[in-house]
Amino acid sequence: MTEYTSFDVAHLGNVELLTPTFDQSLWFFRDLLAMRVVAEEGDSVFLRTWDEYQLYTIKLTASDDAGVGRTTFRTTSQEALERRVAAIEETGLGEGWVDGEVGVGPTYMFRDPDGHTMGIYYETERYVATDDKPALKNQASAFPGRGVNARRLDHINYLAKDVVANGEFVEKALRGRESERIALDEGGFAAWWFHFNNKSYDIVYSDDWLKHGNRLHHIAFAPDTREDILKAADIFLENGIHIESGPHKHAINQTFFLYVWEPGGNRIEFANAGARLLLDPDSPVVEWTAEERKKGQAWGMKTIETFHTHGTPIVKE
């Protein structure tokens, strides 16, 4: 395998979400998404999606404001971890080693240019099912058969004051490969998509119109099918969850999507993104113009205003 087609980062590891309405947010992830609580520490609980091979998927932490805490990435090997740490240190944004959380080994902490807290690790503990043992030995635990049945964490989208600076950081420090981007008429990008494996994207940076810095646009979970996302819309409707946009299909990367706001205010996407895989090792970057994006989503739905303005933490006047 050539250096170009090798990935040092295997995938998005886990994400810490901050919430000012802890009990309601816990209900959302545990009961509506059918995630399982695997650990509790201080003001945080750790939850996993049903086919997460590691011990946990998200860390939910009580906080005065909503937003994103630590995001971690798992590497493909110990040697890959060492290479990425060296590259991160060259950027001057490294912060040093810490103990990992809940089954995660030594983690090197750093920040992106926008200030988002990140970590990278290799050693991890696999989840061992107990009362949720699956019938099929090639999945992590039994299918819950309730709620949205979130199978895995799919991607994260950050808001950034400078999309280009953060995208260049992902390329250099994490060796993310760009898949698609939106070019601005005046130069730079309105949004930039990167992937670490054959998925079309794992991490995205979108322009923060408010230029606040260190904010979250959304995290996304993947259920099995488009039909699961349609059922999710009904589940959220019945339970009073704010549905922001969708179900519909993105033009960029062709993801079938639904966006909601969980009770704490964080935007959560449900995405059926597995239909489009980048199997071509020389896949060209797809660039969209601002004029093309004015056409809206794939089937013509216009992008709503809050998609560009809402992020967490919410900027107070």
mmCIF file of C-alpha atoms in Angstrom:
data_model
loop_
_atom_site.group_PDB
_atom_site.id
_atom_site.type_symbol
_atom_site.label_atom_id
_atom_site.label_comp_id
_atom_site.label_asym_id
_atom_site.label_seq_id
_atom_site.Cartn_x
_atom_site.Cartn_y
_atom_site.Cartn_z
ATOM 1 C CA MET A 1 0.000 0.000 0.000
ATOM 2 C CA THR A 2 1.360 3.380 -0.971
ATOM 3 C CA GLU A 3 1.666 6.208 1.511
ATOM 4 C CA TYR A 4 -1.080 8.150 -0.304
ATOM 5 C CA THR A 5 -3.713 5.446 0.079
ATOM 6 C CA SER A 6 -2.846 4.654 3.684
ATOM 7 C CA PHE A 7 -4.876 6.106 6.513
ATOM 8 C CA ASP A 8 -3.299 6.656 9.924
ATOM 9 C CA VAL A 9 -6.660 7.567 11.483
ATOM 10 C CA ALA A 10 -9.135 4.681 11.438
ATOM 11 C CA HIS A 11 -12.263 6.567 12.443
ATOM 12 C CA LEU A 12 -13.932 9.062 14.740
ATOM 13 C CA GLY A 13 -13.581 7.501 18.189
ATOM 14 C CA ASN A 14 -16.080 9.161 20.510
ATOM 15 C CA VAL A 15 -17.517 12.582 21.299
ATOM 16 C CA GLU A 16 -18.279 14.432 24.521
ATOM 17 C CA LEU A 17 -21.503 16.412 24.354
ATOM 18 C CA LEU A 18 -22.236 19.150 26.880
ATOM 19 C CA THR A 19 -25.813 19.819 27.959
ATOM 20 C CA PRO A 20 -27.552 22.255 30.325
ATOM 21 C CA THR A 21 -30.544 19.868 30.593
ATOM 22 C CA PHE A 22 -28.774 16.683 31.613
ATOM 23 C CA ASP A 23 -31.749 14.503 32.576
ATOM 24 C CA GLN A 24 -33.701 15.349 29.437
ATOM 25 C CA SER A 25 -30.656 14.823 27.210
ATOM 26 C CA LEU A 26 -29.960 11.479 28.866
ATOM 27 C CA TRP A 27 -33.577 10.464 28.168
ATOM 28 C CA PHE A 28 -33.125 11.443 24.522
ATOM 29 C CA PHE A 29 -30.020 9.326 23.947
ATOM 30 C CA ARG A 30 -30.885 6.403 26.219
ATOM 31 C CA ASP A 31 -34.607 6.027 25.553
ATOM 32 C CA LEU A 32 -35.267 7.517 22.117
ATOM 33 C CA LEU A 33 -32.008 6.478 20.446
ATOM 34 C CA ALA A 34 -31.824 3.157 22.365
ATOM 35 C CA MET A 35 -28.268 3.785 23.560
ATOM 36 C CA ARG A 36 -26.937 1.900 26.582
ATOM 37 C CA VAL A 37 -25.356 3.523 29.643
ATOM 38 C CA VAL A 38 -22.058 1.753 30.321
ATOM 39 C CA ALA A 39 -20.421 3.994 32.940
ATOM 40 C CA GLU A 40 -20.959 7.050 35.118
ATOM 41 C CA GLU A 41 -18.270 9.423 36.413
ATOM 42 C CA GLY A 42 -18.985 12.671 38.216
ATOM 43 C CA ASP A 43 -21.294 14.825 36.092
ATOM 44 C CA SER A 44 -20.978 12.519 33.072
ATOM 45 C CA VAL A 45 -22.478 9.318 31.726
ATOM 46 C CA PHE A 46 -20.987 7.211 28.948
ATOM 47 C CA LEU A 47 -23.341 5.683 26.398
ATOM 48 C CA ARG A 48 -22.872 3.332 23.469
ATOM 49 C CA THR A 49 -24.733 2.644 20.258
ATOM 50 C CA TRP A 50 -25.746 -0.980 19.843
ATOM 51 C CA ASP A 51 -23.057 -1.946 17.307
ATOM 52 C CA GLU A 52 -20.217 0.107 18.817
ATOM 53 C CA TYR A 53 -17.226 -2.225 19.209
ATOM 54 C CA GLN A 54 -15.603 0.006 21.822
ATOM 55 C CA LEU A 55 -16.959 0.550 25.319
ATOM 56 C CA TYR A 56 -18.629 3.873 24.602
ATOM 57 C CA THR A 57 -19.722 6.176 21.800
ATOM 58 C CA ILE A 58 -20.573 9.467 23.504
ATOM 59 C CA LYS A 59 -19.850 11.026 26.856
ATOM 60 C CA LEU A 60 -22.744 13.189 28.044
ATOM 61 C CA THR A 61 -21.675 15.862 30.522
ATOM 62 C CA ALA A 62 -23.761 18.318 32.538
ATOM 63 C CA SER A 63 -22.725 21.890 31.739
ATOM 64 C CA ASP A 64 -24.021 25.448 31.862
ATOM 65 C CA ASP A 65 -24.095 25.532 28.057
ATOM 66 C CA ALA A 66 -24.582 23.008 25.280
ATOM 67 C CA GLY A 67 -21.704 22.214 22.945
ATOM 68 C CA VAL A 68 -18.916 19.784 22.268
ATOM 69 C CA GLY A 69 -16.188 18.788 24.714
ATOM 70 C CA ARG A 70 -13.480 16.300 23.826
ATOM 71 C CA THR A 71 -13.574 14.605 20.420
ATOM 72 C CA THR A 72 -11.262 11.640 19.940
ATOM 73 C CA PHE A 73 -9.940 9.720 16.953
ATOM 74 C CA ARG A 74 -8.598 6.159 16.894
ATOM 75 C CA THR A 75 -5.555 5.362 14.791
ATOM 76 C CA THR A 76 -4.905 2.230 12.756
ATOM 77 C CA SER A 77 -1.836 1.201 14.787
ATOM 78 C CA GLN A 78 0.553 2.322 17.502
ATOM 79 C CA GLU A 79 3.005 3.401 14.800
ATOM 80 C CA ALA A 80 0.271 5.457 13.143
ATOM 81 C CA LEU A 81 -0.452 7.116 16.482
ATOM 82 C CA GLU A 82 3.194 8.080 16.868
ATOM 83 C CA ARG A 83 3.269 9.532 13.350
ATOM 84 C CA ARG A 84 0.133 11.613 13.966
ATOM 85 C CA VAL A 85 1.380 12.878 17.331
ATOM 86 C CA ALA A 86 4.610 14.024 15.688
ATOM 87 C CA ALA A 87 2.631 15.805 12.963
ATOM 88 C CA ILE A 88 0.329 17.457 15.512
ATOM 89 C CA GLU A 89 3.295 18.670 17.537
ATOM 90 C CA GLU A 90 4.733 20.277 14.401
ATOM 91 C CA THR A 91 1.626 22.461 14.186
ATOM 92 C CA GLY A 92 2.195 23.812 17.696
ATOM 93 C CA LEU A 93 -1.307 22.797 18.783
ATOM 94 C CA GLY A 94 -0.398 19.719 20.809
ATOM 95 C CA GLU A 95 -1.148 19.660 24.548
ATOM 96 C CA GLY A 96 0.329 16.370 25.744
ATOM 97 C CA TRP A 97 -0.606 12.887 26.935
ATOM 98 C CA VAL A 98 -3.421 11.979 29.333
ATOM 99 C CA ASP A 99 -5.037 8.762 30.505
ATOM 100 C CA GLY A 100 -7.899 7.674 28.265
ATOM 101 C CA GLU A 101 -11.506 7.445 29.440
ATOM 102 C CA VAL A 102 -13.591 4.278 29.959
ATOM 103 C CA GLY A 103 -11.599 1.617 28.166
ATOM 104 C CA VAL A 104 -9.469 3.954 26.029
ATOM 105 C CA GLY A 105 -5.676 3.835 26.332
ATOM 106 C CA PRO A 106 -3.168 6.706 26.477
ATOM 107 C CA THR A 107 -4.546 9.697 24.592
ATOM 108 C CA TYR A 108 -2.644 12.615 23.114
ATOM 109 C CA MET A 109 -4.588 15.841 23.534
ATOM 110 C CA PHE A 110 -4.565 18.763 21.104
ATOM 111 C CA ARG A 111 -6.778 21.500 19.682
ATOM 112 C CA ASP A 112 -7.643 22.480 16.148
ATOM 113 C CA PRO A 113 -7.037 26.097 15.063
ATOM 114 C CA ASP A 114 -10.601 26.995 16.108
ATOM 115 C CA GLY A 115 -10.051 25.765 19.669
ATOM 116 C CA HIS A 116 -12.032 22.496 19.611
ATOM 117 C CA THR A 117 -10.633 20.012 22.135
ATOM 118 C CA MET A 118 -9.414 16.775 20.531
ATOM 119 C CA GLY A 119 -7.532 13.619 21.385
ATOM 120 C CA ILE A 120 -5.984 10.729 19.479
ATOM 121 C CA TYR A 121 -5.342 7.174 20.689
ATOM 122 C CA TYR A 122 -4.841 3.576 19.579
ATOM 123 C CA GLU A 123 -5.315 1.251 22.556
ATOM 124 C CA THR A 124 -8.965 0.454 23.263
ATOM 125 C CA GLU A 125 -11.060 -2.120 25.075
ATOM 126 C CA ARG A 126 -13.725 -3.988 23.138
ATOM 127 C CA TYR A 127 -17.252 -4.174 24.470
ATOM 128 C CA VAL A 128 -18.283 -7.587 25.808
ATOM 129 C CA ALA A 129 -22.042 -8.123 25.740
ATOM 130 C CA THR A 130 -23.761 -9.561 28.814
ATOM 131 C CA ASP A 131 -27.550 -9.464 28.945
ATOM 132 C CA ASP A 132 -27.465 -7.873 25.472
ATOM 133 C CA LYS A 133 -25.584 -10.713 23.797
ATOM 134 C CA PRO A 134 -26.396 -10.833 20.063
ATOM 135 C CA ALA A 135 -27.675 -13.834 18.140
ATOM 136 C CA LEU A 136 -25.018 -13.191 15.493
ATOM 137 C CA LYS A 137 -21.420 -13.225 16.660
ATOM 138 C CA ASN A 138 -20.363 -10.579 14.104
ATOM 139 C CA GLN A 139 -22.117 -7.674 15.843
ATOM 140 C CA ALA A 140 -21.242 -6.035 19.126
ATOM 141 C CA SER A 141 -24.557 -6.483 20.951
ATOM 142 C CA ALA A 142 -28.190 -7.358 20.367
ATOM 143 C CA PHE A 143 -30.351 -5.141 18.170
ATOM 144 C CA PRO A 144 -32.444 -3.074 20.641
ATOM 145 C CA GLY A 145 -35.644 -3.128 18.599
ATOM 146 C CA ARG A 146 -36.892 0.125 20.119
ATOM 147 C CA GLY A 147 -36.678 3.809 19.394
ATOM 148 C CA VAL A 148 -34.363 4.978 16.639
ATOM 149 C CA ASN A 149 -31.912 2.059 17.063
ATOM 150 C CA ALA A 150 -28.815 4.208 16.448
ATOM 151 C CA ARG A 151 -26.211 1.747 15.184
ATOM 152 C CA ARG A 152 -23.039 3.821 15.178
ATOM 153 C CA LEU A 153 -21.575 7.300 15.327
ATOM 154 C CA ASP A 154 -21.125 8.494 11.764
ATOM 155 C CA HIS A 155 -19.466 11.918 11.659
ATOM 156 C CA ILE A 156 -18.983 15.282 13.317
ATOM 157 C CA ASN A 157 -19.455 18.752 11.829
ATOM 158 C CA TYR A 158 -17.761 21.687 13.547
ATOM 159 C CA LEU A 159 -18.488 25.366 13.137
ATOM 160 C CA ALA A 160 -15.303 27.311 12.483
ATOM 161 C CA LYS A 161 -14.244 30.917 12.205
ATOM 162 C CA ASP A 162 -11.791 29.894 9.463
ATOM 163 C CA VAL A 163 -12.781 26.808 7.465
ATOM 164 C CA VAL A 164 -9.568 26.805 5.426
ATOM 165 C CA ALA A 165 -7.224 26.906 8.423
ATOM 166 C CA ASN A 166 -9.049 24.031 10.103
ATOM 167 C CA GLY A 167 -9.251 21.974 6.932
ATOM 168 C CA GLU A 168 -5.548 22.379 6.294
ATOM 169 C CA PHE A 169 -4.927 21.268 9.869
ATOM 170 C CA VAL A 170 -6.937 18.074 9.336
ATOM 171 C CA GLU A 171 -4.948 17.361 6.173
ATOM 172 C CA LYS A 172 -1.563 17.906 7.822
ATOM 173 C CA ALA A 173 -2.091 16.698 11.373
ATOM 174 C CA LEU A 174 -4.570 13.838 10.882
ATOM 175 C CA ARG A 175 -3.987 13.092 7.197
ATOM 176 C CA GLY A 176 -7.672 13.382 6.455
ATOM 177 C CA ARG A 177 -8.449 13.278 2.755
ATOM 178 C CA GLU A 178 -10.866 15.843 1.350
ATOM 179 C CA SER A 179 -13.941 14.568 -0.465
ATOM 180 C CA GLU A 180 -16.123 17.606 -1.190
ATOM 181 C CA ARG A 181 -16.109 21.346 -0.543
ATOM 182 C CA ILE A 182 -18.110 24.505 -1.185
ATOM 183 C CA ALA A 183 -16.050 27.291 -2.750
ATOM 184 C CA LEU A 184 -16.832 30.911 -1.943
ATOM 185 C CA ASP A 185 -16.849 33.470 -4.738
ATOM 186 C CA GLU A 186 -14.399 35.623 -2.801
ATOM 187 C CA GLY A 187 -12.060 32.707 -2.100
ATOM 188 C CA GLY A 188 -11.866 30.058 0.607
ATOM 189 C CA PHE A 189 -14.547 27.532 1.456
ATOM 190 C CA ALA A 190 -17.945 27.715 3.112
ATOM 191 C CA ALA A 191 -17.634 24.084 4.154
ATOM 192 C CA TRP A 192 -15.089 21.290 3.727
ATOM 193 C CA TRP A 193 -15.590 17.510 4.056
ATOM 194 C CA PHE A 194 -12.838 15.004 4.984
ATOM 195 C CA HIS A 195 -12.712 11.232 5.298
ATOM 196 C CA PHE A 196 -10.380 8.740 6.993
ATOM 197 C CA ASN A 197 -11.501 5.537 5.270
ATOM 198 C CA ASN A 198 -13.836 4.506 2.451
ATOM 199 C CA LYS A 199 -16.746 6.503 3.829
ATOM 200 C CA SER A 200 -17.271 9.780 2.031
ATOM 201 C CA TYR A 201 -16.789 11.858 5.184
ATOM 202 C CA ASP A 202 -15.965 11.636 8.891
ATOM 203 C CA ILE A 203 -15.266 15.244 9.831
ATOM 204 C CA VAL A 204 -16.633 18.492 8.390
ATOM 205 C CA TYR A 205 -15.917 22.176 8.992
ATOM 206 C CA SER A 206 -18.633 24.717 8.233
ATOM 207 C CA ASP A 207 -18.338 28.485 8.314
ATOM 208 C CA ASP A 208 -19.560 29.973 11.589
ATOM 209 C CA TRP A 209 -21.495 33.018 10.444
ATOM 210 C CA LEU A 210 -21.287 34.426 13.971
ATOM 211 C CA LYS A 211 -17.479 33.916 14.124
ATOM 212 C CA HIS A 212 -17.661 32.832 17.752
ATOM 213 C CA GLY A 213 -15.216 29.932 17.562
ATOM 214 C CA ASN A 214 -15.120 26.508 19.258
ATOM 215 C CA ARG A 215 -18.734 25.605 18.424
ATOM 216 C CA LEU A 216 -20.516 22.477 17.267
ATOM 217 C CA HIS A 217 -22.730 22.270 14.213
ATOM 218 C CA HIS A 218 -23.829 18.659 14.755
ATOM 219 C CA ILE A 219 -22.921 15.044 15.348
ATOM 220 C CA ALA A 220 -24.522 12.300 13.277
ATOM 221 C CA PHE A 221 -25.655 8.767 14.053
ATOM 222 C CA ALA A 222 -26.303 6.092 11.462
ATOM 223 C CA PRO A 223 -29.284 3.758 11.682
ATOM 224 C CA ASP A 224 -29.551 0.939 9.146
ATOM 225 C CA THR A 225 -31.857 2.340 6.467
ATOM 226 C CA ARG A 226 -33.670 5.361 5.097
ATOM 227 C CA GLU A 227 -36.876 3.871 6.467
ATOM 228 C CA ASP A 228 -35.387 3.962 9.978
ATOM 229 C CA ILE A 229 -34.892 7.706 9.544
ATOM 230 C CA LEU A 230 -38.511 8.130 8.459
ATOM 231 C CA LYS A 231 -39.629 6.225 11.559
ATOM 232 C CA ALA A 232 -37.285 8.387 13.656
ATOM 233 C CA ALA A 233 -39.139 11.489 12.450
ATOM 234 C CA ASP A 234 -42.396 10.030 13.794
ATOM 235 C CA ILE A 235 -40.740 9.080 17.088
ATOM 236 C CA PHE A 236 -39.435 12.618 17.561
ATOM 237 C CA LEU A 237 -42.785 14.121 16.575
ATOM 238 C CA GLU A 238 -44.583 12.018 19.194
ATOM 239 C CA ASN A 239 -42.039 12.932 21.890
ATOM 240 C CA GLY A 240 -41.909 16.673 21.349
ATOM 241 C CA ILE A 241 -38.393 16.820 19.894
ATOM 242 C CA HIS A 242 -37.726 19.804 17.637
ATOM 243 C CA ILE A 243 -37.341 18.618 14.029
ATOM 244 C CA GLU A 244 -35.240 21.222 12.268
ATOM 245 C CA SER A 245 -34.931 19.854 8.722
ATOM 246 C CA GLY A 246 -35.735 16.734 6.708
ATOM 247 C CA PRO A 247 -36.173 13.916 6.134
ATOM 248 C CA HIS A 248 -34.575 14.705 2.804
ATOM 249 C CA LYS A 249 -31.447 14.031 0.753
ATOM 250 C CA HIS A 250 -28.310 16.143 0.690
ATOM 251 C CA ALA A 251 -26.819 17.079 -2.666
ATOM 252 C CA ILE A 252 -23.331 17.012 -1.153
ATOM 253 C CA ASN A 253 -22.258 13.426 -0.476
ATOM 254 C CA GLN A 254 -25.868 12.314 -1.146
ATOM 255 C CA THR A 255 -26.698 11.546 2.480
ATOM 256 C CA PHE A 256 -30.339 10.877 3.381
ATOM 257 C CA PHE A 257 -30.826 12.960 6.510
ATOM 258 C CA LEU A 258 -32.928 14.168 9.404
ATOM 259 C CA TYR A 259 -31.850 16.972 11.758
ATOM 260 C CA VAL A 260 -33.267 17.483 15.243
ATOM 261 C CA TRP A 261 -32.249 19.406 18.333
ATOM 262 C CA GLU A 262 -31.846 17.219 21.408
ATOM 263 C CA PRO A 263 -33.270 18.766 24.624
ATOM 264 C CA GLY A 264 -29.978 20.423 25.529
ATOM 265 C CA GLY A 265 -29.901 22.284 22.224
ATOM 266 C CA ASN A 266 -27.238 20.282 20.355
ATOM 267 C CA ARG A 267 -28.107 19.524 16.732
ATOM 268 C CA ILE A 268 -28.196 15.783 16.017
ATOM 269 C CA GLU A 269 -28.343 14.294 12.542
ATOM 270 C CA PHE A 270 -29.534 10.839 11.549
ATOM 271 C CA ALA A 271 -27.736 9.891 8.381
ATOM 272 C CA ASN A 272 -27.858 7.054 5.920
ATOM 273 C CA ALA A 273 -24.426 7.735 4.502
ATOM 274 C CA GLY A 274 -23.234 4.242 3.598
ATOM 275 C CA ALA A 275 -24.652 4.224 0.082
ATOM 276 C CA ARG A 276 -21.800 6.361 -1.267
ATOM 277 C CA LEU A 277 -18.341 4.903 -0.658
ATOM 278 C CA LEU A 278 -15.079 6.315 -2.001
ATOM 279 C CA LEU A 279 -13.443 3.168 -3.312
ATOM 280 C CA ASP A 280 -11.319 5.004 -5.871
ATOM 281 C CA PRO A 281 -7.886 5.632 -4.281
ATOM 282 C CA ASP A 282 -7.517 8.636 -6.603
ATOM 283 C CA SER A 283 -11.044 9.945 -6.100
ATOM 284 C CA PRO A 284 -11.149 13.583 -7.278
ATOM 285 C CA VAL A 285 -12.377 16.273 -4.902
ATOM 286 C CA VAL A 286 -15.881 17.482 -5.758
ATOM 287 C CA GLU A 287 -16.146 21.267 -5.546
ATOM 288 C CA TRP A 288 -19.483 23.086 -5.479
ATOM 289 C CA THR A 289 -19.935 26.776 -6.204
ATOM 290 C CA ALA A 290 -21.976 29.097 -4.027
ATOM 291 C CA GLU A 291 -24.409 29.500 -6.927
ATOM 292 C CA GLU A 292 -24.887 25.728 -7.198
ATOM 293 C CA ARG A 293 -25.584 25.492 -3.477
ATOM 294 C CA LYS A 294 -28.376 28.065 -3.780
ATOM 295 C CA LYS A 295 -30.373 25.337 -5.512
ATOM 296 C CA GLY A 296 -30.752 23.655 -2.127
ATOM 297 C CA GLN A 297 -30.740 19.964 -1.348
ATOM 298 C CA ALA A 298 -30.828 17.111 -3.843
ATOM 299 C CA TRP A 299 -34.598 17.111 -4.370
ATOM 300 C CA GLY A 300 -34.988 20.871 -4.249
ATOM 301 C CA MET A 301 -35.621 21.682 -0.583
ATOM 302 C CA LYS A 302 -33.950 24.972 0.314
ATOM 303 C CA THR A 303 -31.483 25.004 3.189
ATOM 304 C CA ILE A 304 -33.192 26.678 6.148
ATOM 305 C CA GLU A 305 -31.741 29.748 7.895
ATOM 306 C CA THR A 306 -31.084 28.067 11.254
ATOM 307 C CA PHE A 307 -28.789 25.554 9.548
ATOM 308 C CA HIS A 308 -26.321 28.413 9.125
ATOM 309 C CA THR A 309 -26.940 30.250 12.396
ATOM 310 C CA HIS A 310 -27.723 27.643 15.077
ATOM 311 C CA GLY A 311 -24.767 26.027 16.801
ATOM 312 C CA THR A 312 -23.715 25.166 20.338
ATOM 313 C CA PRO A 313 -22.889 26.820 22.588
ATOM 314 C CA ILE A 314 -25.622 29.265 21.624
ATOM 315 C CA VAL A 315 -24.143 32.734 21.223
ATOM 316 C CA LYS A 316 -25.816 35.072 23.700
ATOM 317 C CA GLU A 317 -26.351 38.696 22.700
#
